[in-house]
Coordinates of C-alpha atoms in Angstrom, one line a residue:
M915 CA 21.1 4.8 -40.6
P916 CA 22.0 8.6 -39.7
F917 CA 20.9 10.0 -36.5
E918 CA 19.2 13.0 -38.4
D919 CA 17.0 10.4 -40.3
L920 CA 16.4 8.9 -36.8
S921 CA 15.3 12.2 -35.1
R922 CA 12.6 12.7 -37.9
R923 CA 10.5 9.8 -37.2
M924 CA 10.9 9.5 -33.6
R925 CA 7.1 10.5 -33.2
F926 CA 4.3 8.8 -33.3
S927 CA 0.8 8.9 -32.1
I928 CA -1.2 6.0 -30.2
G929 CA -5.0 6.8 -31.3
S930 CA -5.0 10.5 -30.1
H931 CA -2.2 10.4 -28.3
D932 CA 1.1 12.2 -29.3
I933 CA 4.4 10.5 -28.3
A934 CA 6.5 13.3 -28.3
V935 CA 9.5 11.5 -26.6
P936 CA 10.8 8.0 -28.3
A937 CA 11.4 6.3 -24.7
I938 CA 8.6 4.6 -23.0
L939 CA 9.0 2.7 -19.5
A940 CA 8.2 -0.9 -19.4
P941 CA 5.6 -2.7 -17.4
M942 CA 7.8 -4.5 -14.9
S943 CA 6.1 -6.5 -11.9
G944 CA 7.0 -4.8 -8.2
V945 CA 8.4 -2.4 -10.0
T946 CA 6.7 -0.1 -12.6
D947 CA 3.9 0.9 -9.5
L948 CA 2.0 4.1 -9.6
P949 CA 4.7 6.0 -7.4
F950 CA 7.3 4.9 -9.6
R951 CA 5.7 6.0 -12.8
C952 CA 4.7 9.2 -11.6
E953 CA 8.7 10.3 -10.7
A954 CA 9.9 8.5 -14.4
Q955 CA 7.1 10.9 -16.1
R956 CA 8.0 14.0 -14.2
F957 CA 11.1 13.1 -16.2
G958 CA 10.6 13.1 -19.5
A959 CA 9.3 9.7 -20.1
G960 CA 7.6 9.1 -23.6
M961 CA 4.8 7.3 -21.4
V962 CA 4.8 4.6 -18.8
V963 CA 3.4 1.7 -18.5
S964 CA 1.6 0.0 -14.9
E965 CA 2.6 -3.2 -14.2
M966 CA 0.9 -6.6 -15.5
V967 CA -2.6 -6.7 -13.7
A968 CA -3.9 -10.1 -13.8
S969 CA -7.6 -9.2 -15.6
D970 CA -9.8 -11.9 -13.6
A971 CA -8.2 -10.8 -10.8
L972 CA -9.0 -7.1 -11.5
A973 CA -12.6 -8.0 -12.1
R974 CA -13.1 -9.6 -9.0
G975 CA -11.9 -6.7 -7.2
R976 CA -8.8 -8.2 -5.5
I977 CA -7.1 -5.5 -3.6
D978 CA -3.3 -5.7 -5.0
M979 CA -4.9 -6.1 -8.7
V980 CA -6.2 -2.5 -8.1
R981 CA -3.6 -1.0 -6.2
K982 CA -1.6 -1.9 -9.0
A983 CA -3.8 -0.5 -12.0
A984 CA -4.1 2.7 -9.9
L985 CA -3.6 5.6 -11.9
D986 CA -3.1 9.5 -11.6
A987 CA -3.9 12.9 -12.8
S988 CA -0.7 13.6 -13.5
L989 CA 0.1 10.7 -16.2
S990 CA -0.7 11.3 -19.4
P991 CA -1.3 9.2 -21.4
C992 CA -2.7 6.6 -18.5
V993 CA -1.5 3.5 -19.5
I994 CA -2.7 -0.2 -17.7
Q995 CA -1.7 -3.8 -18.8
L996 CA -3.7 -6.5 -18.7
A997 CA -2.3 -10.2 -18.5
G998 CA -4.8 -12.9 -19.1
R999 CA -5.8 -16.0 -20.8
E1000 CA -9.5 -16.2 -21.4
A1001 CA -11.5 -13.8 -23.2
H1002 CA -14.0 -13.0 -20.8
W1003 CA -11.8 -12.1 -18.6
M1004 CA -9.7 -9.8 -20.7
G1005 CA -12.8 -8.2 -21.7
E1006 CA -14.2 -7.4 -18.4
G1007 CA -10.0 -6.5 -17.1
A1008 CA -10.5 -3.7 -20.0
R1009 CA -13.7 -2.3 -19.4
I1010 CA -12.7 -1.9 -15.9
A1011 CA -9.7 -0.5 -16.9
V1012 CA -11.1 2.0 -19.1
D1013 CA -14.1 3.1 -16.6
A1014 CA -10.8 3.6 -14.4
G1015 CA -9.4 6.2 -16.5
A1016 CA -7.2 4.1 -18.6
D1017 CA -6.1 6.1 -21.7
I1018 CA -4.6 2.8 -23.2
V1019 CA -5.0 -0.6 -22.8
D1020 CA -1.7 -3.3 -23.5
I1021 CA -2.1 -6.3 -23.5
N1022 CA 1.0 -8.8 -22.1
M1023 CA 2.0 -11.3 -24.0
G1024 CA 5.6 -11.4 -23.0
C1025 CA 6.0 -12.0 -20.0
P1026 CA 8.4 -15.3 -19.3
A1027 CA 7.8 -16.0 -15.6
R1028 CA 6.9 -19.2 -15.2
Q1029 CA 4.1 -18.6 -12.8
V1030 CA 2.5 -16.6 -15.4
T1031 CA 3.3 -18.9 -18.2
K1032 CA 2.4 -22.3 -16.6
G1033 CA -1.0 -20.3 -16.4
L1034 CA -1.0 -20.2 -20.0
S1035 CA -0.8 -16.1 -19.7
G1036 CA 1.7 -13.6 -21.2
S1037 CA 4.3 -15.5 -23.5
A1038 CA 3.0 -18.6 -23.3
L1039 CA -0.1 -17.2 -26.1
M1040 CA 2.7 -16.9 -28.1
R1041 CA 2.2 -20.9 -28.6
D1042 CA -1.2 -20.7 -30.0
L1043 CA -1.7 -17.6 -31.9
D1044 CA -5.3 -18.2 -32.9
H1045 CA -6.0 -18.3 -28.9
A1046 CA -4.0 -15.5 -28.6
M1047 CA -6.4 -13.4 -31.3
T1048 CA -9.3 -14.3 -29.1
L1049 CA -7.9 -12.3 -26.1
I1050 CA -7.2 -9.4 -28.7
E1051 CA -10.5 -9.0 -29.8
A1052 CA -12.3 -9.2 -26.6
T1053 CA -10.1 -6.6 -25.3
V1054 CA -10.5 -4.3 -28.8
A1055 CA -14.2 -5.1 -28.5
V1056 CA -14.9 -3.5 -25.4
S1057 CA -12.7 -0.8 -25.3
S1058 CA -13.6 2.8 -26.2
V1059 CA -9.7 4.1 -26.0
P1060 CA -6.7 2.3 -27.9
V1061 CA -5.1 -1.0 -27.6
T1062 CA -2.0 -2.1 -27.5
L1063 CA 0.4 -5.2 -27.7
K1064 CA 3.8 -6.5 -26.0
M1065 CA 5.3 -9.9 -26.8
R1066 CA 8.4 -11.5 -27.5
L1067 CA 10.6 -12.6 -30.9
G1068 CA 8.3 -16.3 -29.9
W1069 CA 8.3 -19.1 -27.5
D1070 CA 11.6 -20.4 -28.8
H1071 CA 14.0 -19.9 -32.2
D1072 CA 11.6 -22.7 -34.0
S1073 CA 8.5 -20.4 -33.6
L1074 CA 9.9 -17.1 -34.6
N1075 CA 6.2 -16.1 -34.8
A1076 CA 5.8 -12.5 -33.9
P1077 CA 6.0 -10.9 -37.3
E1078 CA 2.6 -12.9 -37.7
L1079 CA 1.0 -12.1 -34.4
A1080 CA 1.7 -8.3 -34.5
R1081 CA -0.1 -8.4 -38.6
R1082 CA -3.1 -10.7 -37.0
A1083 CA -3.0 -8.1 -33.8
E1084 CA -3.4 -5.2 -36.1
A1085 CA -6.0 -6.5 -38.0
A1086 CA -7.8 -6.9 -35.4
G1087 CA -7.6 -3.0 -34.3
V1088 CA -3.9 -3.3 -32.1
E1089 CA -2.6 0.3 -32.4
M1090 CA 0.8 -0.4 -31.6
V1091 CA 3.2 -3.3 -30.6
T1092 CA 6.1 -4.0 -28.3
V1093 CA 8.9 -6.6 -29.2
H1094 CA 11.3 -7.7 -26.6
G1095 CA 14.2 -9.3 -28.5
R1096 CA 14.4 -12.7 -26.8
T1097 CA 12.6 -15.4 -27.1
R1098 CA 10.6 -16.5 -24.4
Q1099 CA 12.9 -19.9 -23.5
Q1100 CA 15.9 -17.6 -23.6
F1101 CA 14.3 -15.6 -20.6
Y1102 CA 16.7 -12.9 -20.1
K1103 CA 20.0 -14.8 -21.1
G1104 CA 22.1 -13.6 -23.7
E1105 CA 21.5 -10.4 -25.9
A1106 CA 18.4 -9.3 -26.8
D1107 CA 18.3 -9.3 -30.5
W1108 CA 17.4 -5.9 -31.9
S1109 CA 17.6 -7.4 -35.7
A1110 CA 15.1 -9.5 -35.1
V1111 CA 12.7 -7.3 -34.4
R1112 CA 13.2 -5.8 -38.0
A1113 CA 11.1 -8.7 -39.6
T1114 CA 8.1 -7.3 -37.5
K1115 CA 8.4 -4.0 -37.8
D1116 CA 8.2 -4.5 -41.7
A1117 CA 5.2 -6.8 -41.5
I1118 CA 2.9 -3.7 -39.8
S1119 CA 2.1 -0.1 -40.3
I1120 CA 1.5 0.7 -36.7
P1121 CA 4.3 2.3 -34.5
L1122 CA 6.1 -0.4 -32.8
I1123 CA 8.7 -0.2 -30.1
V1124 CA 12.0 -2.5 -29.2
N1125 CA 12.1 -3.4 -25.9
G1126 CA 15.4 -5.6 -24.1
D1127 CA 18.8 -4.5 -23.0
I1128 CA 18.2 -0.6 -23.1
H1129 CA 20.6 1.4 -20.9
T1130 CA 21.8 3.8 -22.4
A1131 CA 21.0 6.4 -25.0
G1132 CA 24.0 4.6 -27.2
D1133 CA 21.6 1.4 -26.8
A1134 CA 18.9 3.0 -27.7
R1135 CA 20.3 4.5 -30.8
D1136 CA 21.5 0.8 -31.9
A1137 CA 18.5 -0.5 -31.3
L1138 CA 16.2 1.8 -33.3
E1139 CA 18.7 1.1 -36.2
K1140 CA 18.9 -1.9 -35.8
S1141 CA 15.4 -2.7 -35.7
G1142 CA 13.8 0.4 -37.4
A1143 CA 11.6 0.6 -34.5
D1144 CA 9.4 3.9 -34.0
A1145 CA 10.6 4.1 -29.9
V1146 CA 12.6 1.9 -27.4
M1147 CA 11.0 0.7 -24.4
V1148 CA 13.1 0.7 -21.2
G1149 CA 13.0 -2.1 -18.2
R1150 CA 15.2 -3.6 -15.5
A1151 CA 17.5 -0.6 -16.1
A1152 CA 15.5 2.2 -14.8
Q1153 CA 15.2 0.1 -11.9
G1154 CA 15.9 2.9 -9.0
R1155 CA 16.7 5.6 -11.8
P1156 CA 13.7 7.0 -12.7
W1157 CA 15.1 10.1 -14.6
L1158 CA 17.1 7.5 -17.0
V1159 CA 14.0 6.9 -19.3
G1160 CA 13.4 10.5 -20.1
E1161 CA 17.5 11.3 -20.2
I1162 CA 17.5 8.3 -22.8
G1163 CA 14.9 10.3 -24.9
A1164 CA 16.3 13.4 -24.6
E1165 CA 19.4 12.3 -26.1
L1166 CA 17.8 10.7 -28.9
L1167 CA 15.8 13.9 -29.6
G1168 CA 19.3 15.6 -29.7
K1169 CA 18.4 17.3 -26.2
P1170 CA 20.5 15.6 -23.9
V1171 CA 20.1 16.2 -20.1
S1172 CA 22.2 14.8 -17.3
T1173 CA 20.1 15.2 -14.0
P1174 CA 22.2 16.7 -11.1
W1175 CA 22.7 14.2 -8.0
S1176 CA 20.5 16.7 -5.7
D1177 CA 17.7 15.8 -7.8
K1178 CA 18.1 12.4 -7.6
I1179 CA 18.3 12.4 -4.2
E1180 CA 15.1 14.2 -4.0
A1181 CA 13.5 11.9 -6.7
L1182 CA 14.0 9.2 -4.6
A1183 CA 12.9 10.5 -1.4
R1184 CA 8.9 12.2 -3.2
Q1185 CA 8.9 8.3 -4.4
F1186 CA 9.7 7.2 -1.0
D1187 CA 6.6 9.6 0.5
M1188 CA 4.3 8.4 -2.4
S1189 CA 5.2 5.0 -1.6
L1190 CA 4.1 5.4 1.9
E1191 CA 0.9 6.9 1.0
H1192 CA 0.3 4.5 -2.2
Y1193 CA 1.0 1.1 0.1
G1194 CA 0.9 2.3 3.9
G1195 CA 4.1 2.0 6.2
E1196 CA 5.2 -1.2 6.5
L1197 CA 4.5 -2.0 2.7
G1198 CA 5.5 0.9 1.1
I1199 CA 8.9 1.0 2.7
R1200 CA 9.4 -3.0 1.7
M1201 CA 8.1 -1.9 -1.7
M1202 CA 11.2 0.9 -2.4
R1203 CA 14.2 -1.1 -0.7
K1204 CA 14.7 -2.8 -4.9
H1205 CA 14.9 0.9 -5.9
F1206 CA 17.4 1.8 -3.2
A1207 CA 19.5 -0.9 -3.8
S1208 CA 19.8 -0.5 -7.6
F1209 CA 19.9 3.2 -7.0
V1210 CA 23.1 2.6 -4.6
D1211 CA 24.8 -0.5 -7.0
V1212 CA 24.5 1.2 -9.8
E1213 CA 24.5 5.4 -9.1
C1214 CA 27.2 5.1 -5.8
E1215 CA 30.0 4.0 -7.5
G1216 CA 32.5 7.1 -6.3
C1217 CA 31.1 7.1 -2.7
D1218 CA 33.3 5.6 -0.2
P1219 CA 32.4 1.9 0.0
D1220 CA 32.4 1.2 4.2
W1221 CA 30.7 4.5 4.2
L1222 CA 27.8 3.4 1.5
A1223 CA 27.5 0.1 3.0
G1224 CA 26.2 1.6 5.9
V1225 CA 23.7 4.2 4.4
R1226 CA 22.4 0.9 2.1
G1227 CA 21.8 -1.2 5.1
T1228 CA 19.5 1.6 6.5
L1229 CA 18.0 2.2 3.3
C1230 CA 17.1 -1.6 2.7
R1231 CA 16.9 -2.9 6.1
S1232 CA 15.5 -0.4 8.4
T1233 CA 11.5 0.1 8.9
D1234 CA 11.7 3.6 10.3
P1235 CA 10.4 6.5 7.5
A1236 CA 12.7 8.8 9.6
A1237 CA 15.8 6.6 9.3
V1238 CA 15.3 6.5 5.7
H1239 CA 15.2 9.9 5.0
E1240 CA 17.9 10.7 7.4
A1241 CA 20.1 8.3 5.0
L1242 CA 18.7 9.9 1.9
A1243 CA 19.8 13.1 3.3
R1244 CA 23.3 11.6 4.1
L1245 CA 23.2 10.7 0.3
A1246 CA 22.6 14.3 -0.7
A1247 CA 25.3 15.6 1.1
P1248 CA 28.4 16.6 -1.1
E1249 CA 31.0 14.8 0.8
S1250 CA 28.6 11.5 -0.1
R1251 CA 30.3 11.8 -3.4
A1252 CA 34.1 11.3 -1.6
V1253 CA 36.0 8.3 -3.2
A1254 CA 37.8 6.5 -0.1

C-alpha cells in the first residue's frame, strides 16, 4: 500500500479521544511507570499505557499497584491497563481506575510471563475465551470510559484465536484492540508476524493496533502495511529512549523529527528526578538503571568505550543522585561523542 494511503487512515478515535499520532507506547512491567510515560508523551507519543496493574491487588490497595496506576494531568488520554482472572476483581479494578482519573481502561490478555499465566491471567485467558469474555463484560459494565484490549495471536500456533476474541470483545463493547504478532508460546522468540495480525483487523470494525518488533519508522511502516492496522504500538525498543515513539509517529505522518543529543540527556535527567520523587530515593535510583543501561547500549555507540564504561558504571550502580546527575552531565558534553 502506498505510504500516502497509510497517512490518510492513520487517525482514529477511542470513544471521544482522538488519537492523532499513530504510534503508542506499550504497557511494560517495570518500564512504563509514570516518569517514563510523562517523558514519552512530552516527546509526542500518540498515547501511553501504564504498566500492567493486577486488578485484585489494586482493589485491595496494595501500594505497588497503586503506584503503577498513578496518573498525571499531563497525560492525555490517561490509560491504565488491568490484568486479572476473576470478573469481580476486574470490575472492582476498573471502577477504581476510573475513579482515579483513567480516561481509558485497557485489559491485558497478552502477557506471556509464567508468573502471570500460571495464575490464569494475561495470555492464558486466550485458552478459554468464554472465561475471558466474563472479564471483558465485567470491565465494560462498570466503566464509564472506553475499554480496550491487548492480546497475542493465540496461545500457540494450533489456536490462533485472536480474530474470534477480538470479534466477541467488540460485540461486548470493547473500543480498540491491540495484537502482538506472536503466540504466547513464542514469548519473544523469533520474529513478530505482522501479516498474521491482518486476520484480526478483518474481523472487527474498531481500531486495531499492531505490536511486536517495531524498532524504527521503517519497521512501523512495514507492520502497518502487512497488518492493515490503524497504528503501531512500540514496546521494548523504547526502553531508555522516551523520544522514540514520538519520532516514529512523526515520521509516519510525514513530519520526521530527530531529537538532539542534548534533549535526550535532559529527558533522562528529568525522568530520573521524577523517579526519585515518585518512588523515593533508593527505589527511584534502582528503577532508572534499566533505562540508563538501554540508553548507553543503544544510543552511545560512537563514544569511547573505556570512557563510556565508567559513565555506565556510575549510572547503573551509584546510589548517589548527585553522582548520577554528574554522569549525565558528562554524557551531555560534546566530547562525550568522540570515538577512541
